[in-house]
Amino acid sequence: MTRRVVLIGGGAAGMGAAGGVKAVDPASEVVVYTGFDDVAYSPCGIPYVHGKEIDSFERLFLASKQAYVDAGIDVHYNANVTGIDVARKVVEVDGEGEVGWDSLVVATGFDYADPGVPGGELEGLYYVKNIREAIEWDKVLDTVKSAVVVEASPLGVEMVTALAHRGIETHLIDPSPWPMSEIADPDIMAPVEDSWNELGVTTHFNTTLKAFLGDGHVRAVQTSDAEITADLVVVCTHKEPNTTLGVAAGLKVGSTGGFVVDERMATSVPGVFAAGDCTEVPHGLTGVPLQGLTGSHAYAQGKTAGINAAGGSRTYSAVYVPWGTAAGKWIIGGASFGETTATALGIPYVVGNAQGISRARYYPGVKPVKVKLLAEPGSLRLLGAQMVGGEGIKERADFLAVAVKFGLTLYDLARMENVYSPAIGALNEPIVVAAQNGIDTAQKR
Ligand SMILES: Cc1cc2nc3c(=O)[nH]c(=O)nc-3n(C[C@H](O)[C@H](O)[C@H](O)COP(=O)(O)OP(=O)(O)OC[C@H]3O[C@@H](n4cnc5c(N)ncnc54)[C@H](O)[C@@H]3O)c2cc1C
């Protein structure tokens, strides 16, 4: 009998799951429900179209709707699932009624946290997610003179940079002392703040949003310090797991509010899997549950869920979280955690810092690269890394996440081999220098 796998969600996790199902059981019936008009596009590119680094939204569409038809993946667009009955193995779909499943993957993603202040109903509040809406908002940006970005989350950091590149007078408000304070350390973000200032951005840290002000359309935001005039407000509050449907069906959630899953991405309900931003997964070193990671995590989790939902076997490991993004004129990134998180969790560490360069110092385009490594006192096992620089941050973040995962120490990193070629790498690799400096610091203690 043909297996029917139903997937709720057409984001990175849902579409990863669809591919996973088909890879294991090509004959299976795969039905995807999404609340949006599209599935095969990159939301990650939206800030860069707004900032004019990418010239068209068309470039963000990655596959045609026909490509999914050809692959045997039956995508139902603008199709909201309103209920899951796990006992009868059916979902209730708006306009379609009940649809049965043999396996179910819940990949309902994230919502931006509700700012929870008066004025949330005003026009002119932009929540960046759906590409069709982004295309319309991009036209609005042509008419906007001043904008406020609410919260320096990773998306907030990208949107501040985008609006500044667009020539819009941009204010950023955030209740923390520095941007992306839940992830990045202040020394990593300081050059980013300086470059925003050069771009004309006004930053308001330690500042709380009190209200959106206006009559029908937003005209200002009220903060704990002042009223800031704005034609547009981009709400970039932190991501919260969208779990309403699953919770109503009895799926267990954990301390972050995300669905609890095992290493097969199976939920607490037999036959029901979950993946992406609606789940939580453990950090590889601390075991602390993490939620709302990246699109690449969501895709890999979806693939795992899909493979298992189709009767295959794949496990998803705990995460060591390589991350990175463009921010102002810099690239920031890291792996695992930095000093702020280590301190908050009471994890002791020693630090090795290095200020290096990305290419030979005489080669045109050479950029600075700052590397900070955290290691366990005594063993000097790598715990995490944070970086800021002009290029080469992503590759180092990916490598350092693997280094944390496999227990490399500062001694290993201080003796690692590295590529030296004037156009692409300096003789002294900043990771090696940071590791040696960390060893020296540890030995002086
Ligand atoms: C503007 C933007 C920039 C980003 N930049 C990056 C980046 O640079 N790098 C990176 O790795 N990631 C990036 N991301 C990815 C992001 O942060 C998430 O990690 C990713 O979108 C999670 O994918 P997901 O499939 O779990 O959920 P989502 O993308 O949130 O998708 C959820 C899906 O579920 C559907 N859904 C929800 N409820 C229902 C329902 N009841 N019925 C039917 N369908 C439903 C929605 O319609 C949607 O299709 C970006 C995202 C955005 C929006």
Short mmCIF file of C-alpha atoms and ligand atoms in Angstrom, two decimals:
data_model
loop_
_atom_site.label_atom_id
_atom_site.label_comp_id
_atom_site.label_asym_id
_atom_site.label_seq_id
_atom_site.Cartn_x
_atom_site.Cartn_y
_atom_site.Cartn_z
CA MET A 1 0.00 0.00 0.00
CA THR A 2 1.27 3.48 -0.82
CA ARG A 3 2.52 5.36 2.23
CA ARG A 4 1.13 8.87 2.67
CA VAL A 5 3.35 11.34 4.52
CA VAL A 6 1.78 14.69 5.38
CA LEU A 7 4.07 17.65 6.06
CA ILE A 8 2.79 20.81 7.74
CA GLY A 9 5.09 23.63 6.65
CA GLY A 10 6.77 24.66 3.41
CA GLY A 11 9.90 26.29 4.87
CA ALA A 12 13.40 24.86 5.01
CA ALA A 13 12.35 22.09 7.41
CA GLY A 14 9.18 21.07 5.56
CA MET A 15 10.82 21.00 2.15
CA GLY A 16 13.88 19.21 3.55
CA ALA A 17 11.50 16.62 4.95
CA ALA A 18 9.72 16.25 1.60
CA GLY A 19 13.06 15.48 -0.08
CA GLY A 20 13.94 13.05 2.72
CA VAL A 21 10.71 11.10 2.29
CA LYS A 22 11.15 10.81 -1.48
CA ALA A 23 14.79 9.73 -1.11
CA VAL A 24 13.77 6.72 1.00
CA ASP A 25 10.43 5.85 -0.54
CA PRO A 26 10.03 7.34 -4.03
CA ALA A 27 6.61 5.72 -4.42
CA SER A 28 5.21 7.42 -1.32
CA GLU A 29 2.54 10.10 -1.51
CA VAL A 30 4.01 13.34 -0.12
CA VAL A 31 1.58 16.14 0.68
CA VAL A 32 2.89 19.52 1.91
CA TYR A 33 0.63 22.19 3.41
CA THR A 34 1.88 25.77 3.60
CA GLY A 35 0.17 28.98 4.60
CA PHE A 36 2.18 30.86 1.96
CA ASP A 37 1.97 31.28 -1.86
CA ASP A 38 5.43 29.78 -2.43
CA VAL A 39 7.80 27.21 -1.07
CA ALA A 40 10.98 27.28 -3.10
CA TYR A 41 12.46 30.64 -2.18
CA SER A 42 15.17 31.87 0.13
CA PRO A 43 13.85 34.18 2.86
CA CYS A 44 17.49 34.65 3.86
CA GLY A 45 18.05 36.78 0.76
CA ILE A 46 15.21 39.25 1.49
CA PRO A 47 17.30 41.74 3.55
CA TYR A 48 19.88 41.87 0.76
CA VAL A 49 17.28 42.76 -1.88
CA HIS A 50 15.98 45.48 0.43
CA GLY A 51 19.60 46.69 0.80
CA LYS A 52 20.07 46.58 -3.01
CA GLU A 53 22.99 44.14 -2.86
CA ILE A 54 20.75 41.73 -4.81
CA ASP A 55 18.96 43.41 -7.69
CA SER A 56 15.73 41.42 -7.79
CA PHE A 57 13.45 39.19 -5.73
CA GLU A 58 13.28 36.88 -8.75
CA ARG A 59 16.79 35.69 -7.88
CA LEU A 60 15.51 34.33 -4.55
CA PHE A 61 13.16 31.83 -6.17
CA LEU A 62 15.08 28.59 -6.27
CA ALA A 63 12.76 26.20 -8.11
CA SER A 64 9.50 26.36 -10.02
CA LYS A 65 6.22 25.01 -8.68
CA GLN A 66 6.32 22.52 -11.59
CA ALA A 67 9.64 21.13 -10.29
CA TYR A 68 7.80 19.87 -7.17
CA VAL A 69 5.00 18.41 -9.27
CA ASP A 70 7.65 16.60 -11.34
CA ALA A 71 9.30 15.31 -8.16
CA GLY A 72 5.99 13.87 -6.97
CA ILE A 73 5.67 16.36 -4.09
CA ASP A 74 2.10 17.62 -3.84
CA VAL A 75 2.30 21.13 -2.40
CA HIS A 76 -0.94 22.80 -1.28
CA TYR A 77 -0.39 26.58 -1.21
CA ASN A 78 -2.34 28.97 1.04
CA ALA A 79 -3.61 25.85 2.77
CA ASN A 80 -3.84 26.25 6.53
CA VAL A 81 -3.96 23.16 8.69
CA THR A 82 -6.34 23.88 11.55
CA GLY A 83 -6.14 20.67 13.54
CA ILE A 84 -4.30 17.38 14.06
CA ASP A 85 -6.08 14.28 15.37
CA VAL A 86 -3.33 11.85 16.32
CA ALA A 87 -5.73 9.08 17.37
CA ARG A 88 -7.46 9.00 13.97
CA LYS A 89 -4.28 10.03 12.06
CA VAL A 90 -5.92 12.91 10.20
CA VAL A 91 -5.24 16.61 9.76
CA GLU A 92 -8.02 19.13 9.24
CA VAL A 93 -7.24 21.52 6.36
CA ASP A 94 -9.08 24.78 5.64
CA GLY A 95 -11.24 24.25 2.56
CA GLU A 96 -10.19 20.60 2.14
CA GLY A 97 -11.58 18.89 5.20
CA GLU A 98 -9.89 15.88 6.77
CA VAL A 99 -6.80 14.30 5.21
CA GLY A 100 -5.34 11.04 6.53
CA TRP A 101 -1.66 10.23 7.04
CA ASP A 102 0.58 7.27 7.79
CA SER A 103 3.32 9.57 9.09
CA LEU A 104 3.18 13.26 9.90
CA VAL A 105 5.97 15.86 10.00
CA VAL A 106 5.19 19.09 11.83
CA ALA A 107 7.45 21.89 10.52
CA THR A 108 5.42 24.94 11.45
CA GLY A 109 8.48 27.14 12.03
CA PHE A 110 8.64 30.37 13.99
CA ASP A 111 6.78 33.57 14.65
CA TYR A 112 8.39 36.82 15.76
CA ALA A 113 7.72 37.41 19.45
CA ASP A 114 4.79 39.74 19.98
CA PRO A 115 6.25 43.14 21.00
CA GLY A 116 3.36 43.30 23.48
CA VAL A 117 2.95 47.08 23.40
CA PRO A 118 0.05 49.35 22.37
CA GLY A 119 -0.26 50.20 18.68
CA GLY A 120 0.46 46.73 17.30
CA GLU A 121 -2.51 47.07 14.94
CA LEU A 122 -1.13 50.15 13.13
CA GLU A 123 -0.15 50.00 9.48
CA GLY A 124 3.53 50.42 8.70
CA LEU A 125 4.79 47.60 10.95
CA TYR A 126 6.85 45.19 8.85
CA TYR A 127 7.50 41.58 9.95
CA VAL A 128 10.00 40.20 7.40
CA LYS A 129 9.18 36.67 6.31
CA ASN A 130 6.88 36.04 3.35
CA ILE A 131 8.50 36.87 0.00
CA ARG A 132 5.26 38.11 -1.61
CA GLU A 133 4.82 40.57 1.22
CA ALA A 134 8.51 41.53 1.01
CA ILE A 135 8.03 42.42 -2.67
CA GLU A 136 5.23 44.81 -1.67
CA TRP A 137 7.19 46.23 1.28
CA ASP A 138 10.15 46.87 -1.02
CA LYS A 139 7.98 49.34 -2.96
CA VAL A 140 7.11 51.02 0.34
CA LEU A 141 10.83 51.35 1.14
CA ASP A 142 11.16 53.63 -1.91
CA THR A 143 8.85 56.11 -0.16
CA VAL A 144 10.26 55.81 3.37
CA LYS A 145 12.52 58.52 4.81
CA SER A 146 12.97 57.23 8.38
CA ALA A 147 12.65 53.80 9.93
CA VAL A 148 13.02 52.16 13.32
CA VAL A 149 14.24 48.57 13.66
CA VAL A 150 12.99 46.94 16.84
CA GLU A 151 15.62 44.64 18.35
CA ALA A 152 19.12 43.76 17.22
CA SER A 153 18.38 40.08 16.62
CA PRO A 154 20.32 38.50 13.72
CA LEU A 155 17.55 39.62 11.34
CA GLY A 156 17.50 43.05 13.00
CA VAL A 157 21.23 43.41 12.39
CA GLU A 158 20.73 42.52 8.72
CA MET A 159 17.77 44.88 8.34
CA VAL A 160 19.58 47.83 9.98
CA THR A 161 22.41 47.36 7.50
CA ALA A 162 19.98 46.98 4.60
CA LEU A 163 17.97 50.12 5.42
CA ALA A 164 21.16 52.15 5.90
CA HIS A 165 22.48 50.92 2.54
CA ARG A 166 19.15 51.98 1.09
CA GLY A 167 19.74 55.54 2.29
CA ILE A 168 16.93 55.48 4.85
CA GLU A 169 17.47 57.34 8.15
CA THR A 170 17.60 54.32 10.44
CA HIS A 171 17.26 53.96 14.21
CA LEU A 172 17.81 50.72 16.10
CA ILE A 173 16.31 50.17 19.55
CA ASP A 174 17.22 47.22 21.75
CA PRO A 175 16.82 46.56 25.48
CA SER A 176 20.31 45.01 25.74
CA PRO A 177 23.64 46.83 26.06
CA TRP A 178 24.92 45.69 22.62
CA PRO A 179 23.54 44.07 19.44
CA MET A 180 22.89 40.31 19.23
CA SER A 181 23.73 40.10 22.92
CA GLU A 182 22.21 36.62 23.25
CA ILE A 183 24.78 35.26 20.78
CA ALA A 184 27.73 37.59 20.30
CA ASP A 185 30.20 39.22 22.69
CA PRO A 186 30.49 43.04 22.95
CA ASP A 187 34.07 43.14 21.58
CA ILE A 188 32.89 41.30 18.46
CA MET A 189 30.00 43.70 17.92
CA ALA A 190 31.90 46.96 18.67
CA PRO A 191 33.31 47.33 15.11
CA VAL A 192 29.81 46.64 13.75
CA GLU A 193 28.36 49.47 15.84
CA ASP A 194 31.15 51.79 14.63
CA SER A 195 30.41 50.94 11.01
CA TRP A 196 26.69 51.57 11.54
CA ASN A 197 27.57 54.99 12.92
CA GLU A 198 29.63 55.64 9.75
CA LEU A 199 26.54 54.69 7.73
CA GLY A 200 24.44 57.20 9.70
CA VAL A 201 22.53 54.70 11.85
CA THR A 202 21.46 55.89 15.31
CA THR A 203 21.57 53.12 17.89
CA HIS A 204 19.57 53.13 21.14
CA PHE A 205 20.76 50.33 23.45
CA ASN A 206 19.42 49.69 26.97
CA THR A 207 16.22 51.08 25.49
CA THR A 208 12.80 49.46 25.76
CA LEU A 209 9.94 49.75 23.29
CA LYS A 210 6.86 51.20 25.00
CA ALA A 211 4.38 51.79 22.14
CA PHE A 212 3.88 52.22 18.43
CA LEU A 213 2.33 55.68 17.94
CA GLY A 214 0.09 56.87 15.13
CA ASP A 215 -3.43 57.23 13.87
CA GLY A 216 -4.10 54.34 11.47
CA HIS A 217 -0.47 54.39 10.29
CA VAL A 218 2.61 54.40 12.49
CA ARG A 219 4.31 57.83 12.80
CA ALA A 220 6.70 57.15 15.71
CA VAL A 221 7.75 54.71 18.40
CA GLN A 222 7.72 55.55 22.09
CA THR A 223 10.74 54.16 23.90
CA SER A 224 11.83 54.24 27.54
CA ASP A 225 13.96 57.29 26.61
CA ALA A 226 12.26 59.25 23.85
CA GLU A 227 9.83 59.35 20.97
CA ILE A 228 11.44 58.46 17.63
CA THR A 229 9.68 59.53 14.43
CA ALA A 230 9.41 56.82 11.78
CA ASP A 231 7.51 56.17 8.55
CA LEU A 232 8.17 52.45 8.98
CA VAL A 233 8.95 50.05 11.83
CA VAL A 234 10.66 46.74 11.13
CA VAL A 235 9.87 44.35 13.97
CA CYS A 236 12.78 41.95 14.43
CA THR A 237 11.97 40.51 17.85
CA HIS A 238 13.38 37.08 18.68
CA LYS A 239 11.97 33.96 17.05
CA GLU A 240 9.40 31.94 18.99
CA PRO A 241 8.40 28.38 18.07
CA ASN A 242 5.03 28.13 16.34
CA THR A 243 3.62 25.15 18.21
CA THR A 244 -0.08 25.90 18.67
CA LEU A 245 -1.30 23.09 16.40
CA GLY A 246 1.08 20.49 17.79
CA VAL A 247 0.44 21.40 21.42
CA ALA A 248 -3.31 21.07 20.86
CA ALA A 249 -2.62 17.60 19.47
CA GLY A 250 -0.64 16.62 22.57
CA LEU A 251 2.95 16.96 21.34
CA LYS A 252 5.27 17.60 24.26
CA VAL A 253 7.22 20.89 24.39
CA GLY A 254 10.40 21.59 26.35
CA SER A 255 11.83 24.47 28.34
CA THR A 256 12.28 26.71 25.28
CA GLY A 257 8.69 26.12 24.16
CA GLY A 258 9.85 24.08 21.14
CA PHE A 259 8.71 20.50 20.47
CA VAL A 260 10.79 17.87 22.26
CA VAL A 261 12.26 15.44 19.71
CA ASP A 262 14.61 12.48 19.93
CA GLU A 263 17.63 11.99 17.66
CA ARG A 264 15.30 10.71 14.90
CA MET A 265 13.28 13.96 15.15
CA ALA A 266 10.39 11.88 16.50
CA THR A 267 8.04 13.74 18.85
CA SER A 268 6.39 12.37 21.98
CA VAL A 269 3.53 11.05 19.78
CA PRO A 270 4.26 7.86 17.77
CA GLY A 271 4.29 8.43 14.00
CA VAL A 272 4.62 12.20 14.38
CA PHE A 273 7.95 13.90 13.65
CA ALA A 274 8.91 17.56 13.96
CA ALA A 275 11.75 19.66 12.55
CA GLY A 276 13.06 23.19 12.25
CA ASP A 277 12.31 26.28 14.30
CA CYS A 278 9.28 24.70 16.02
CA THR A 279 11.58 22.19 17.79
CA GLU A 280 14.35 22.34 20.35
CA VAL A 281 17.64 20.40 20.15
CA PRO A 282 20.49 20.09 22.65
CA HIS A 283 23.77 21.99 22.49
CA GLY A 284 26.54 19.42 22.04
CA LEU A 285 28.70 20.55 24.97
CA THR A 286 26.19 21.77 27.52
CA GLY A 287 23.07 19.77 26.67
CA VAL A 288 21.12 23.02 27.06
CA PRO A 289 18.11 22.94 24.69
CA LEU A 290 18.30 25.46 21.84
CA GLN A 291 15.46 26.69 19.68
CA GLY A 292 15.25 28.96 16.64
CA LEU A 293 18.61 28.10 15.08
CA THR A 294 19.25 28.67 11.37
CA GLY A 295 17.75 27.68 8.04
CA SER A 296 20.56 25.16 7.51
CA HIS A 297 19.74 23.50 10.85
CA ALA A 298 16.04 23.46 9.88
CA TYR A 299 16.80 21.87 6.50
CA ALA A 300 19.03 19.14 7.98
CA GLN A 301 16.47 18.39 10.72
CA GLY A 302 13.72 18.24 8.09
CA LYS A 303 15.73 15.80 5.99
CA THR A 304 16.21 13.57 9.06
CA ALA A 305 12.52 13.75 9.98
CA GLY A 306 11.46 12.96 6.40
CA ILE A 307 13.80 9.98 6.08
CA ASN A 308 12.51 8.49 9.34
CA ALA A 309 8.88 9.30 8.54
CA ALA A 310 9.31 7.26 5.35
CA GLY A 311 10.64 4.23 7.22
CA GLY A 312 14.35 4.98 6.76
CA SER A 313 16.95 5.54 9.44
CA ARG A 314 18.90 8.71 10.12
CA THR A 315 19.89 10.44 13.32
CA TYR A 316 20.40 14.13 14.00
CA SER A 317 23.20 14.96 16.40
CA ALA A 318 23.40 17.60 19.08
CA VAL A 319 24.50 20.95 17.65
CA TYR A 320 27.69 23.01 17.88
CA VAL A 321 26.09 25.98 16.10
CA PRO A 322 28.34 27.60 13.53
CA TRP A 323 26.81 31.01 12.80
CA GLY A 324 27.62 34.14 10.85
CA THR A 325 26.23 37.10 8.97
CA ALA A 326 27.13 40.36 7.32
CA ALA A 327 26.76 43.26 9.77
CA GLY A 328 27.52 46.86 8.84
CA LYS A 329 30.75 46.69 6.87
CA TRP A 330 31.92 43.55 8.68
CA ILE A 331 31.25 39.83 8.79
CA ILE A 332 30.65 38.38 12.24
CA GLY A 333 30.48 34.73 13.18
CA GLY A 334 31.41 32.00 15.57
CA ALA A 335 30.79 28.50 16.82
CA SER A 336 29.27 27.05 19.98
CA PHE A 337 29.27 29.98 22.42
CA GLY A 338 31.24 33.06 23.47
CA GLU A 339 32.24 34.66 26.74
CA THR A 340 28.81 36.12 27.49
CA THR A 341 27.06 32.75 27.32
CA ALA A 342 29.88 30.93 29.13
CA THR A 343 29.68 33.45 31.97
CA ALA A 344 25.89 33.23 32.15
CA LEU A 345 26.08 29.41 32.34
CA GLY A 346 28.91 29.49 34.91
CA ILE A 347 31.30 27.69 32.57
CA PRO A 348 34.97 28.52 33.35
CA TYR A 349 37.17 29.35 30.35
CA VAL A 350 40.46 30.81 29.17
CA VAL A 351 40.62 33.05 26.12
CA GLY A 352 43.04 33.29 23.20
CA ASN A 353 42.69 36.35 20.99
CA ALA A 354 44.38 37.25 17.71
CA GLN A 355 44.05 40.16 15.35
CA GLY A 356 45.12 38.76 11.97
CA ILE A 357 44.57 39.31 8.28
CA SER A 358 42.68 37.47 5.55
CA ARG A 359 45.32 37.48 2.78
CA ALA A 360 49.00 38.33 2.41
CA ARG A 361 49.42 41.84 3.82
CA TYR A 362 50.60 43.16 0.43
CA TYR A 363 47.76 41.60 -1.58
CA PRO A 364 44.98 44.01 -2.69
CA GLY A 365 41.76 43.59 -0.74
CA VAL A 366 43.41 42.22 2.41
CA LYS A 367 41.00 42.52 5.35
CA PRO A 368 41.35 42.25 9.15
CA VAL A 369 40.23 39.04 10.87
CA LYS A 370 39.81 38.96 14.66
CA VAL A 371 39.58 35.49 16.21
CA LYS A 372 38.70 34.77 19.82
CA LEU A 373 38.88 31.19 21.12
CA LEU A 374 37.45 29.95 24.44
CA ALA A 375 38.93 26.84 26.00
CA GLU A 376 38.40 24.74 29.09
CA PRO A 377 41.00 25.58 31.78
CA GLY A 378 43.48 22.72 32.21
CA SER A 379 42.72 20.57 29.17
CA LEU A 380 42.48 23.62 26.89
CA ARG A 381 39.73 21.81 25.01
CA LEU A 382 38.02 24.26 22.64
CA LEU A 383 34.64 25.43 23.97
CA GLY A 384 33.71 28.07 21.43
CA ALA A 385 34.84 30.84 19.13
CA GLN A 386 33.77 34.29 18.01
CA MET A 387 35.09 36.36 15.11
CA VAL A 388 34.73 39.62 13.26
CA GLY A 389 36.46 40.56 10.05
CA GLY A 390 36.27 41.34 6.39
CA GLU A 391 36.20 37.87 4.86
CA GLY A 392 36.82 34.18 5.61
CA ILE A 393 34.65 34.20 8.75
CA LYS A 394 32.09 31.63 7.53
CA GLU A 395 34.72 29.01 6.66
CA ARG A 396 36.45 29.46 10.02
CA ALA A 397 33.11 29.23 11.88
CA ASP A 398 32.24 25.96 10.12
CA PHE A 399 35.70 24.52 10.86
CA LEU A 400 35.70 25.65 14.49
CA ALA A 401 32.28 24.07 15.10
CA VAL A 402 33.75 20.75 13.94
CA ALA A 403 36.81 21.40 16.11
CA VAL A 404 34.58 21.88 19.19
CA LYS A 405 32.54 18.79 18.29
CA PHE A 406 35.56 16.52 18.01
CA GLY A 407 37.26 17.83 21.14
CA LEU A 408 40.26 19.60 19.59
CA THR A 409 42.38 21.60 22.01
CA LEU A 410 44.27 24.87 21.71
CA TYR A 411 47.40 22.71 21.41
CA ASP A 412 45.91 21.03 18.30
CA LEU A 413 44.87 24.37 16.79
CA ALA A 414 48.23 26.02 17.52
CA ARG A 415 49.88 23.32 15.43
CA MET A 416 47.32 23.02 12.65
CA GLU A 417 48.42 23.29 9.02
CA ASN A 418 47.00 26.17 7.01
CA VAL A 419 46.83 27.34 3.41
CA TYR A 420 49.16 30.22 2.61
CA SER A 421 48.63 31.79 -0.79
CA PRO A 422 48.80 35.59 -1.13
CA ALA A 423 45.37 36.11 -2.71
CA ILE A 424 43.44 33.88 -0.31
CA GLY A 425 45.34 33.37 2.93
CA ALA A 426 48.06 34.87 5.12
CA LEU A 427 51.15 32.99 6.30
CA ASN A 428 50.01 33.32 9.91
CA GLU A 429 46.52 31.87 10.25
CA PRO A 430 44.63 33.90 12.92
CA ILE A 431 43.19 30.70 14.47
CA VAL A 432 46.76 29.40 15.04
CA VAL A 433 47.87 32.70 16.58
CA ALA A 434 44.77 32.89 18.82
CA ALA A 435 45.34 29.30 19.99
CA GLN A 436 48.98 30.00 20.84
CA ASN A 437 48.01 33.17 22.69
CA GLY A 438 45.42 31.18 24.64
CA ILE A 439 48.06 28.61 25.61
CA ASP A 440 50.42 31.39 26.73
CA THR A 441 47.67 33.00 28.81
CA ALA A 442 46.76 29.68 30.41
CA GLN A 443 50.39 28.96 31.31
CA LYS A 444 50.79 32.35 33.02
CA ARG A 445 47.78 31.71 35.28
C1 LIG B 1 14.10 37.33 6.55
C2 LIG B 1 14.75 36.04 6.92
C3 LIG B 1 16.14 35.92 6.84
C4 LIG B 1 16.74 34.71 7.18
N1 LIG B 1 18.11 34.60 7.08
C5 LIG B 1 18.70 33.41 7.31
C6 LIG B 1 20.10 33.23 7.09
O1 LIG B 1 20.80 34.16 6.66
N2 LIG B 1 20.64 32.01 7.34
C7 LIG B 1 19.89 30.97 7.78
O2 LIG B 1 20.44 29.87 7.99
N3 LIG B 1 18.56 31.10 7.99
C8 LIG B 1 17.97 32.29 7.76
N4 LIG B 1 16.61 32.42 7.91
C9 LIG B 1 15.90 31.19 8.28
C10 LIG B 1 15.15 31.26 9.58
O3 LIG B 1 15.78 32.00 10.54
C11 LIG B 1 14.64 29.93 10.06
O4 LIG B 1 15.65 29.20 10.72
C12 LIG B 1 13.99 29.07 9.03
O5 LIG B 1 13.08 29.82 8.26
C13 LIG B 1 13.24 27.95 9.74
O6 LIG B 1 12.62 27.14 8.80
P1 LIG B 1 11.33 26.31 9.21
O7 LIG B 1 10.98 25.51 8.00
O8 LIG B 1 11.54 25.62 10.48
O9 LIG B 1 10.19 27.41 9.49
P2 LIG B 1 9.56 28.61 8.67
O10 LIG B 1 10.51 29.15 7.67
O11 LIG B 1 9.02 29.53 9.70
O12 LIG B 1 8.37 27.95 7.86
C14 LIG B 1 7.19 27.55 8.49
C15 LIG B 1 6.23 27.02 7.46
O13 LIG B 1 5.11 26.47 8.14
C16 LIG B 1 3.93 26.94 7.53
N5 LIG B 1 2.86 26.85 8.51
C17 LIG B 1 2.86 27.25 9.80
N6 LIG B 1 1.69 26.95 10.37
C18 LIG B 1 0.94 26.37 9.43
C19 LIG B 1 -0.39 25.84 9.39
N7 LIG B 1 -1.17 25.85 10.47
N8 LIG B 1 -0.84 25.31 8.23
C20 LIG B 1 -0.06 25.29 7.12
N9 LIG B 1 1.19 25.75 7.10
C21 LIG B 1 1.67 26.28 8.23
C22 LIG B 1 4.28 28.34 7.04
O14 LIG B 1 3.36 28.77 6.07
C23 LIG B 1 5.68 28.07 6.50
O15 LIG B 1 5.61 27.51 5.21
C24 LIG B 1 15.97 33.61 7.60
C25 LIG B 1 14.57 33.75 7.67
C26 LIG B 1 13.97 34.94 7.35
C27 LIG B 1 12.48 35.05 7.43
#
